[in-house]
Tab-separated table of C-alpha atoms in Angstrom:
chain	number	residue	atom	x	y	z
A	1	UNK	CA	-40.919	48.927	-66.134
A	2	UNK	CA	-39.921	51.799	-63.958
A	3	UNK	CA	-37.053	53.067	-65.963
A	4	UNK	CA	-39.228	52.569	-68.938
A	5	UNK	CA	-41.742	54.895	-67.761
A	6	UNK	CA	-38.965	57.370	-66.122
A	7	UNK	CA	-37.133	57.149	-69.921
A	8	UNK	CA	-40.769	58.445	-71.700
A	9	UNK	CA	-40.803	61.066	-68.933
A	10	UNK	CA	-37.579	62.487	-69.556
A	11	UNK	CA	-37.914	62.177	-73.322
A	12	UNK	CA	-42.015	64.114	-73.259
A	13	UNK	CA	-40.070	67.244	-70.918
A	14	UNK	CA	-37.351	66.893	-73.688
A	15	UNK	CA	-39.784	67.829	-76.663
A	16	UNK	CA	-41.988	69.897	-74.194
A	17	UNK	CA	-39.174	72.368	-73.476
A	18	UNK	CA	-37.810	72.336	-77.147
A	19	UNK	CA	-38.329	76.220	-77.696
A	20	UNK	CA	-39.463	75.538	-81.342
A	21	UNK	CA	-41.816	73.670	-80.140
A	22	UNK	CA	-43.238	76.024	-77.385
A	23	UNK	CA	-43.306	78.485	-80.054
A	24	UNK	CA	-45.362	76.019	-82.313
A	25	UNK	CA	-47.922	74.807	-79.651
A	26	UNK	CA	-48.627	79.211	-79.085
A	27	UNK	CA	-49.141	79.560	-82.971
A	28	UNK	CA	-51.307	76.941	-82.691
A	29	UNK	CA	-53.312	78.542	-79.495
A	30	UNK	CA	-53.826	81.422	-81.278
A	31	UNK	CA	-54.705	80.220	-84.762
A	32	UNK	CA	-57.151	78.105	-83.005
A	33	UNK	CA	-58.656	81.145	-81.038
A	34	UNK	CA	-58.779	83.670	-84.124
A	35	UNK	CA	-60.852	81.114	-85.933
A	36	UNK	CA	-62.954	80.592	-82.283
A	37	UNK	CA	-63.530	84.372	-81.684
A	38	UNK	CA	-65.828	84.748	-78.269
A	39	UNK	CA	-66.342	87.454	-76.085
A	40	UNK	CA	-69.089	88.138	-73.227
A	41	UNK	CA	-70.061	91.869	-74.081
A	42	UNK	CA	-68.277	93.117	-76.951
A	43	UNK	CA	-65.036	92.487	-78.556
A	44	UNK	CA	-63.726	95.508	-76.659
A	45	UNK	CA	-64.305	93.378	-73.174
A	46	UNK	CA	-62.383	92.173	-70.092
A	47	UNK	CA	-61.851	88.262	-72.012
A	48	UNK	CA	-60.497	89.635	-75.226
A	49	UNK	CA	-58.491	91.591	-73.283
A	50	UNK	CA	-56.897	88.938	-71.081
A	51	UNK	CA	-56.476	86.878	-74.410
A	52	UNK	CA	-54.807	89.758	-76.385
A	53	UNK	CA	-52.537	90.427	-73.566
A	54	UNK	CA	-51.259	86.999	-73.973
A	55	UNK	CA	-50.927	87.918	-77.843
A	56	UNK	CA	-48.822	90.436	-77.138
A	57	UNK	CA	-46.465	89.288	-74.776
A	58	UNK	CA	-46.110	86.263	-76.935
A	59	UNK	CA	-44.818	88.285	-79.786
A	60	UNK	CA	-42.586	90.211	-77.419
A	61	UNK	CA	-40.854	86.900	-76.603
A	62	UNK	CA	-40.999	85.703	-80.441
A	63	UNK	CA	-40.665	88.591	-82.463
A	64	UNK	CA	-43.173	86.452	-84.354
A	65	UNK	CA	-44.848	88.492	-86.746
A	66	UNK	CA	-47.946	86.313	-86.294
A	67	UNK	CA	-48.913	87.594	-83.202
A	68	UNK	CA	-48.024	91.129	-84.222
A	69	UNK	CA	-50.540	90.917	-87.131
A	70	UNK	CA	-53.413	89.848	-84.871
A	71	UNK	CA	-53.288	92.791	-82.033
A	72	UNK	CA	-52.720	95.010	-84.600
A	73	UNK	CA	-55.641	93.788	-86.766
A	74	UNK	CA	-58.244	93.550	-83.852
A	75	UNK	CA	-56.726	97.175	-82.690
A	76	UNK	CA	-57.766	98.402	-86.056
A	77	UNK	CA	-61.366	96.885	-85.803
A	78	UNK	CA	-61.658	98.111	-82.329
A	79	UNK	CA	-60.759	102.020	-83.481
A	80	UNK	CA	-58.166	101.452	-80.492
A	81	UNK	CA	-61.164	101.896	-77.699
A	82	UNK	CA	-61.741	100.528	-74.712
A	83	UNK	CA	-65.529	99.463	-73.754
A	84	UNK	CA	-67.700	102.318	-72.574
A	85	UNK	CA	-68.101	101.773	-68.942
A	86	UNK	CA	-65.619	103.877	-67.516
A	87	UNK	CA	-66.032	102.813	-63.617
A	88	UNK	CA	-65.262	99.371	-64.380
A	89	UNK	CA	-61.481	98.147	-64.319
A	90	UNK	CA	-62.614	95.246	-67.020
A	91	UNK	CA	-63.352	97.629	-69.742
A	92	UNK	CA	-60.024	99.260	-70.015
A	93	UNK	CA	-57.971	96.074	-70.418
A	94	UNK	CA	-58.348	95.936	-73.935
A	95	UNK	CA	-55.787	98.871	-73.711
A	96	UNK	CA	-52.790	96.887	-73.182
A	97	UNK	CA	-52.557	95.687	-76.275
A	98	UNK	CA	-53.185	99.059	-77.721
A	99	UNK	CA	-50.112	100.452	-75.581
A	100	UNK	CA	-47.895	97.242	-76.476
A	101	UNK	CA	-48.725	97.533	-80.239
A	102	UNK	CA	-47.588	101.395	-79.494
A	103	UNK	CA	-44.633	100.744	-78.224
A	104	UNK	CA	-43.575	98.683	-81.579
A	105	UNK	CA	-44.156	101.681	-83.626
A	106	UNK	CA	-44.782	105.251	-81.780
A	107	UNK	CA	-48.414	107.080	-83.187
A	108	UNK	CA	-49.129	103.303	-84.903
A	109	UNK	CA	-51.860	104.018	-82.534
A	110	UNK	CA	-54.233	106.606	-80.928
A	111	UNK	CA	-54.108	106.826	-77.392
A	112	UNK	CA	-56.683	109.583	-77.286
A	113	UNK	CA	-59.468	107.047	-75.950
A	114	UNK	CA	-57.625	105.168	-73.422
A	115	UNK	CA	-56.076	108.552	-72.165
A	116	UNK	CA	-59.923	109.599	-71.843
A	117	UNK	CA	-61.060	106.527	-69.808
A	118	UNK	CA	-57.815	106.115	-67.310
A	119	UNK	CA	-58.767	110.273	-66.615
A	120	UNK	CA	-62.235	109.761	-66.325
A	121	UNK	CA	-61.796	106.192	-64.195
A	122	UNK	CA	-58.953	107.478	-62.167
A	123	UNK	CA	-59.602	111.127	-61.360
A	124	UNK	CA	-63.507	111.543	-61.495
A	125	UNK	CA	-65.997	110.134	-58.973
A	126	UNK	CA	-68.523	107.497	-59.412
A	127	UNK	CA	-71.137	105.159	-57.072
A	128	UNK	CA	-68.150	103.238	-56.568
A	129	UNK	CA	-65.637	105.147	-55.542
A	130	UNK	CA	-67.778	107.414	-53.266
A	131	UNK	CA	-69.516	104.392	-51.535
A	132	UNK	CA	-72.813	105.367	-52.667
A	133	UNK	CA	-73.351	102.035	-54.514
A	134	UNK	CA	-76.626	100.164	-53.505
A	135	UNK	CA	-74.464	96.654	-53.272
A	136	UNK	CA	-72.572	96.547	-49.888
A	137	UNK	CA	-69.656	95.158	-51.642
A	138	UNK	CA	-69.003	98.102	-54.108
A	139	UNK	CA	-67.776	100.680	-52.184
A	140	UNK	CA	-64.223	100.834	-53.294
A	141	UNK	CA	-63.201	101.378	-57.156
A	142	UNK	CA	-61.610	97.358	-57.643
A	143	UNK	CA	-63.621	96.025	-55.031
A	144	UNK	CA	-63.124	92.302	-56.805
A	145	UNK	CA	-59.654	91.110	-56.814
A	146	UNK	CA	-59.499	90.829	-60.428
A	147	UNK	CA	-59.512	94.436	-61.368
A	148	UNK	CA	-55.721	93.956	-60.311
A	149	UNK	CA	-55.042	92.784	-63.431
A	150	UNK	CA	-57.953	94.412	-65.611
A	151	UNK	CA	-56.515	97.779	-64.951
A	152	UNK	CA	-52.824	98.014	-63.356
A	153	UNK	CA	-51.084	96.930	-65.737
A	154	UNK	CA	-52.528	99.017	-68.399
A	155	UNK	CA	-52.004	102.187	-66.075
A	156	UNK	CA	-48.495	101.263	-65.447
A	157	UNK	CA	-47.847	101.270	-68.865
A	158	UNK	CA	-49.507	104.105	-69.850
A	159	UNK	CA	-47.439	106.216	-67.253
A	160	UNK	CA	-44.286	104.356	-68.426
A	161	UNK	CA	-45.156	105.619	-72.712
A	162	UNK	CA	-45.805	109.239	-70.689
A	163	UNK	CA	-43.473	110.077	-68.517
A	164	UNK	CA	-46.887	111.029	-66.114
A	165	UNK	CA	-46.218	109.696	-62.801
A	166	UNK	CA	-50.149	110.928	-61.170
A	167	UNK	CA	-51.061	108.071	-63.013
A	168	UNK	CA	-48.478	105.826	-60.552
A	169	UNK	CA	-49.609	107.030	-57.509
A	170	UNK	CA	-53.225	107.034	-58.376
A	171	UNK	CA	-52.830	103.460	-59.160
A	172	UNK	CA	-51.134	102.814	-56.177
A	173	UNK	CA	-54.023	104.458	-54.208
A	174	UNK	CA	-56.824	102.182	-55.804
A	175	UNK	CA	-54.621	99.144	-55.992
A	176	UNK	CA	-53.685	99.660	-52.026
A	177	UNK	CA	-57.846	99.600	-51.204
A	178	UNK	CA	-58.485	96.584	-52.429
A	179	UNK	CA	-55.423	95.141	-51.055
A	180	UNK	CA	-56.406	95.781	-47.412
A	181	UNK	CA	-59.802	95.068	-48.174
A	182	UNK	CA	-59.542	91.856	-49.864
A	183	UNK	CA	-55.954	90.177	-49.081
A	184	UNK	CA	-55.653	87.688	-46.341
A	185	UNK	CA	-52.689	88.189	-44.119
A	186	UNK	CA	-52.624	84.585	-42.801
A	187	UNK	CA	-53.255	82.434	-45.929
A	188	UNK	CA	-51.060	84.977	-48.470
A	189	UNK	CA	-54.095	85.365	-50.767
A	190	UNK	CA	-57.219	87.033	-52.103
A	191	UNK	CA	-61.139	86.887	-51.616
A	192	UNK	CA	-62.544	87.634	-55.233
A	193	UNK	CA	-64.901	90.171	-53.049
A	194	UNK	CA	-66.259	90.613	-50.197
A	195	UNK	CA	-68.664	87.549	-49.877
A	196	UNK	CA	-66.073	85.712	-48.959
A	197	UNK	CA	-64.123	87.315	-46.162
A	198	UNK	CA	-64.216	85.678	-42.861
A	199	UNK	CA	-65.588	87.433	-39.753
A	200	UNK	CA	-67.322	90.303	-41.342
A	201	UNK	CA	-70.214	88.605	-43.045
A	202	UNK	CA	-73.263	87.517	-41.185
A	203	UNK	CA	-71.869	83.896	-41.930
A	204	UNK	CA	-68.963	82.864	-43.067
A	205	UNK	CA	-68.737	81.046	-46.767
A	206	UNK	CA	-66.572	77.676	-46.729
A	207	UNK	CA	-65.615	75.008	-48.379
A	208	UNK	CA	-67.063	71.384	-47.165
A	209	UNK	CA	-63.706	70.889	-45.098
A	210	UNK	CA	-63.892	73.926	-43.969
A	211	UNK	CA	-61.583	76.129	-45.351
A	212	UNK	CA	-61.613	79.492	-46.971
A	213	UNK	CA	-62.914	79.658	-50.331
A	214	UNK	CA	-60.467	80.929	-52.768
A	215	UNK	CA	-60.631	81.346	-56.396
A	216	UNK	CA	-57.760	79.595	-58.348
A	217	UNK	CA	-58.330	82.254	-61.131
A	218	UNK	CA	-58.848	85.400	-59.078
A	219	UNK	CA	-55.968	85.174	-57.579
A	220	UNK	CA	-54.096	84.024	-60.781
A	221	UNK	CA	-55.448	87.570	-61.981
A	222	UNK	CA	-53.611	89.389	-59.346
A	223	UNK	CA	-50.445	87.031	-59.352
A	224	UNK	CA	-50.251	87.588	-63.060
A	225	UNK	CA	-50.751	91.250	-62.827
A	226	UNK	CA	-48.203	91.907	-60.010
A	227	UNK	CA	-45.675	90.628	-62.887
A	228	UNK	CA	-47.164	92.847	-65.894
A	229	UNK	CA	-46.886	95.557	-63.003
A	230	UNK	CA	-43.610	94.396	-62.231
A	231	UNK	CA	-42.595	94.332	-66.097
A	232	UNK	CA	-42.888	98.544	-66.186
A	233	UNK	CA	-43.680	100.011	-62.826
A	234	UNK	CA	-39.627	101.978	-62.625
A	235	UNK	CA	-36.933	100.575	-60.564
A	236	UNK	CA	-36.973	104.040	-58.509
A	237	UNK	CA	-40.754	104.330	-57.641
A	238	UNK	CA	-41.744	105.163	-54.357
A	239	UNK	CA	-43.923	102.332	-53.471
A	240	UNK	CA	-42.204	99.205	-55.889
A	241	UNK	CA	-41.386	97.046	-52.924
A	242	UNK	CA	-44.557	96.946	-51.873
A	243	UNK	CA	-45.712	95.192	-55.065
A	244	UNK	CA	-41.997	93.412	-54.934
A	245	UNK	CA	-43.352	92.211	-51.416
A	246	UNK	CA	-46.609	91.079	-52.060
A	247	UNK	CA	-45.427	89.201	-55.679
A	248	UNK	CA	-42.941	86.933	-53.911
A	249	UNK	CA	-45.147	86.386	-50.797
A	250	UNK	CA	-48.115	85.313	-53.262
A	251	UNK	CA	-45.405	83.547	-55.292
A	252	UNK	CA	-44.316	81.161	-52.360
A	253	UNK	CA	-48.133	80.551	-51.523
A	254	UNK	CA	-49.009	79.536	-54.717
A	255	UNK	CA	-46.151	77.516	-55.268
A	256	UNK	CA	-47.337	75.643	-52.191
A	257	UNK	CA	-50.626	74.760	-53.532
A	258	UNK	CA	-49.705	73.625	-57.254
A	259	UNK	CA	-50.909	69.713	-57.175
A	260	UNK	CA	-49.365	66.586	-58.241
A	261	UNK	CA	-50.197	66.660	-61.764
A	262	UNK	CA	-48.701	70.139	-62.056
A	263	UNK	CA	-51.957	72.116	-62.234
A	264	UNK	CA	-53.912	73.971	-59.713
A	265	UNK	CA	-57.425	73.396	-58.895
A	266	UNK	CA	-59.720	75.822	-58.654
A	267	UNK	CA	-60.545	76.246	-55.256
A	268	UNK	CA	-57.083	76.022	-53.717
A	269	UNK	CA	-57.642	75.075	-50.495
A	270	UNK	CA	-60.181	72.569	-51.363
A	271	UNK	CA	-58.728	70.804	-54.532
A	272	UNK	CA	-61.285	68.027	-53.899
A	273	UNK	CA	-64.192	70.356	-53.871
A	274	UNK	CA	-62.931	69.535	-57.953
A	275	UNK	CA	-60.215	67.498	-58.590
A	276	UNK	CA	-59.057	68.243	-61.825
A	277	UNK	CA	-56.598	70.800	-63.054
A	278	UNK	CA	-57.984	74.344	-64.372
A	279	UNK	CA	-55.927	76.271	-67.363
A	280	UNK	CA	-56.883	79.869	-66.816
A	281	UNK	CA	-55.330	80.235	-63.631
A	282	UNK	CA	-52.666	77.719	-63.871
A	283	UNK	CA	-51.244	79.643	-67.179
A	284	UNK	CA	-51.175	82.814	-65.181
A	285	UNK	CA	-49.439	81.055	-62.535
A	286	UNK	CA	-46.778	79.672	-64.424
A	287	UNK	CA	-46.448	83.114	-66.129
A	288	UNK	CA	-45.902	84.598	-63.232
A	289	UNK	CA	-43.881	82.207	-61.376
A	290	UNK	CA	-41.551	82.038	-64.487
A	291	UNK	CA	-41.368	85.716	-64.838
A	292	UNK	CA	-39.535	85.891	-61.490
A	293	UNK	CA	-37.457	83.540	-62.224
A	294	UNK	CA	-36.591	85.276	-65.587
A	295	UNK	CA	-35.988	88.650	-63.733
A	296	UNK	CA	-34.242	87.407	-60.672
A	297	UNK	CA	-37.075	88.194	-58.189
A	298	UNK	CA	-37.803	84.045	-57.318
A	299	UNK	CA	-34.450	81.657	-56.699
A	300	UNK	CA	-34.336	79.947	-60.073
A	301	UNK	CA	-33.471	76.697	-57.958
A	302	UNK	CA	-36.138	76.409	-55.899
A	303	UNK	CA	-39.304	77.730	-58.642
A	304	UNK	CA	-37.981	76.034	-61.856
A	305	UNK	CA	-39.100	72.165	-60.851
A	306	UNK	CA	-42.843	73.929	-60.292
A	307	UNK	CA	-42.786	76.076	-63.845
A	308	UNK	CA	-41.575	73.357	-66.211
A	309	UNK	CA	-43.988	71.002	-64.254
A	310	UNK	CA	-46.521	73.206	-64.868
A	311	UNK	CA	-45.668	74.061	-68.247
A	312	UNK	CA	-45.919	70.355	-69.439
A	313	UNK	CA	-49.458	69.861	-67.586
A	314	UNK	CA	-50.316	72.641	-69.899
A	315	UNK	CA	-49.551	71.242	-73.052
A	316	UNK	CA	-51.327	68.308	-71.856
A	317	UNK	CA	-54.430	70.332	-72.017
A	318	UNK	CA	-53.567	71.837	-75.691
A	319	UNK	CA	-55.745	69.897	-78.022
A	320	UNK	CA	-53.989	68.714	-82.130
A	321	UNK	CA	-56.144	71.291	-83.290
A	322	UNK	CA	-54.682	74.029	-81.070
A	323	UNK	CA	-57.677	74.471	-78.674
A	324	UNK	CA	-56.569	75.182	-75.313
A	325	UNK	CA	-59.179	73.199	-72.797
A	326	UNK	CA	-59.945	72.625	-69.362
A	327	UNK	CA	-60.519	76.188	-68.972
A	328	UNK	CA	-63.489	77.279	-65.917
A	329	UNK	CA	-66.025	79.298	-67.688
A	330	UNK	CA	-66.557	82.770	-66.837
A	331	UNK	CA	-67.688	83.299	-63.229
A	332	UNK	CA	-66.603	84.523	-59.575
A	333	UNK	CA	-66.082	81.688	-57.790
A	334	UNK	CA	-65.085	77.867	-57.484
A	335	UNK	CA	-66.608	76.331	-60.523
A	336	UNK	CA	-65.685	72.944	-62.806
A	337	UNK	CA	-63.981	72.838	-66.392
A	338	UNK	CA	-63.684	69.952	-68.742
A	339	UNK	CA	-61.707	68.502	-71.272
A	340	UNK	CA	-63.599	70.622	-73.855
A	341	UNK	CA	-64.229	73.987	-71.801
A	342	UNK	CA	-62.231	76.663	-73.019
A	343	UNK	CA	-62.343	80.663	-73.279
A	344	UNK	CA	-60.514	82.977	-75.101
A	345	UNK	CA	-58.626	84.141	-71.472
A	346	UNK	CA	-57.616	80.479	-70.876
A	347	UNK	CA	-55.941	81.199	-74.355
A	348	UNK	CA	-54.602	84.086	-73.181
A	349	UNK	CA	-52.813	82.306	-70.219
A	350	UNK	CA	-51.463	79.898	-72.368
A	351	UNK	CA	-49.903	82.416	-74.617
A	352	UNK	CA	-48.425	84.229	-71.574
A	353	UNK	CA	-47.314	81.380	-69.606
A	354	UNK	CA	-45.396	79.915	-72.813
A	355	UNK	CA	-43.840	83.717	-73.261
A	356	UNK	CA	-42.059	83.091	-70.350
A	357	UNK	CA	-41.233	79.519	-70.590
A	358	UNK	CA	-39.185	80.763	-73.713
A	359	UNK	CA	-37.070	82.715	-71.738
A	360	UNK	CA	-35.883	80.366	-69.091
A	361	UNK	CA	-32.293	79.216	-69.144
């Protein structure tokens, strides 16, 4: 009985890991998603942006023309503009796919808008930046830990397509606020905000055993934007190895907490608080776990066992008709998924995390 069951193992990671077939199960994710379009504010937001980065790096691992087709089409709807509130990291992540379908074919798009917003966001005041806002928590531009991937990456690639390095180091300068306001130097990770740092609040938030409350999928937002970061920040900038750093510390952390079935929960040091896996923030994980070992950053030895596990508790969550499921709804904390959840960012992660998978040798 054993071997039987050890035989279907090794023959489900055989088809799992057949590149063809990753390649299929994305087409699927994303024919599934066009035909499911969602978005919370607009279709300029912070979800289709997370989803159509995961377009885009698919089709710069397939060359698929598929993907190519969809950015480009949604860019066109979307007049190539970000959302309109130009304080808020969310609204400009739309603007990685704009600068990825760019960089297939120079002036395919116009940059005019997102060069407005990243001036106007980076180099102009607001409530937030000043520390005027009326909520205690909002006194630093990304005071939530997923700006890190809302904005960074987009501002890292925008410098890369201009040669304008101010818009490194003003990155840097936002990115390293929330960092010492928000990362935890014991446990290697990130409150979403400020509710839920120890020893500064009147009480301290916790999980029933106790333990710090962190997000699965905040801190799959900054794990899986230290690698877009990683992807196009220069080999000779003056502060890399301080993202390097904080990537492969994160990276050994999360590694740590990925469960049996090969998924992470979404409180991770409470995966009983709900004990079941959670897409959104195991895709980025396995994204970014396989994107070091793709670019030599994590020991290919030591990380591959966790991606390909990962990978195949994935397409366990993949529905026939492409939906991608068990996906946490849109929130800021701790919260259940089912079979049936899903959101167009839990696609996004999918598409992402089986970008990389592609690539592994």
């Amino acid at each position: 009985m054993l071997l039987s069951i050890l035989y279907g193992i090794g023959i489900n990671a055989q088809e799992n890991f057949d590149k063809s077939k990753i390649e299929k199960a994305m087409v699927k994710a994303m024919e599934w998603q066009e035909a499911h379009p969602i978005f919370a504010l607009a279709p300029t937001d912070w979800t289709n942006g997370a989803y159509y980065v995961g377009v885009s790096r698919a089709h710069q691992a397939t060359k698929n023309p598929i993907f190519l087709a969809a950015l480009k089409t949604m860019g066109y709807r979307n007049d190539w503009k970000p959302l309109y509130r130009t304080y808020h990291a969310d609204d400009v992540a739309i603007s990685y796919t704009y600068l990825y379908a760019n960089s297939t074919r120079r002036n395919l798009v116009d940059l005019a808008p997102t060069k407005e917003f990243l001036d106007i966001h980076l180099f102009e005041t607001n409530p937030w930046k000043d520390g005027t806002d009326k909520h205690a928590e909002k006194k630093i531009l990304w005071w939530w830990c997923d700006a890190l991937f809302m904005a960074p990456p987009v501002i890292v690639e925008y410098a890369k397509q201009t040669g304008e390095q101010k818009y490194l180091d003003a990155m840097h300068t936002f990115y390293k606020q929330t960092y010492d306001l928000l990362y935890d130097e014991e446990e290697h990770l990130f409150a979403r905000d400020t509710r839920f740092q120890w020893g500064v609040n009147e009480k301290d938030l916790k999980e029933e055993n106790g333990k710090k409350i962190f997000w699965a999928r905040g801190n799959g937002w900054v794990l899986g934007g230290l690698a877009l970061i990683l992807s196009d920040i220069p080999e000779d900038y003056k502060n890399r190895d301080f993202y390097v750093d904080l990537y492969k510390e994160m990276a050994a952390r999360i590694k740590s907490l990925q469960q049996a079935d090969g998924l992470w929960r979404t409180s991770l040091l409470s995966p009983e608080s709900f004990d079941h896996g959670e897409v959104s923030a195991s895709g980025f994980y396995t994204f970014a776990l396989a994107w070091g070992i793709n670019n030599g950053i994590l020991e290919k030895a030591e990380y591959t066992p966790s991606v390909t596990k990962a990978w195949q508790a994935l397409m366990s969550c993949q529905h026939e008709n492409g939906m991608v499921g068990w996906v946490q709804d849109i929130g800021a904390s701790p919260e259940p998924a089912t079979k049936d959840s899903w959101q167009n960012y839990g696609t996004g992660a999918f598409l992402l995390a089986g970008s990389e998978l592609l690539k592994l040798q």
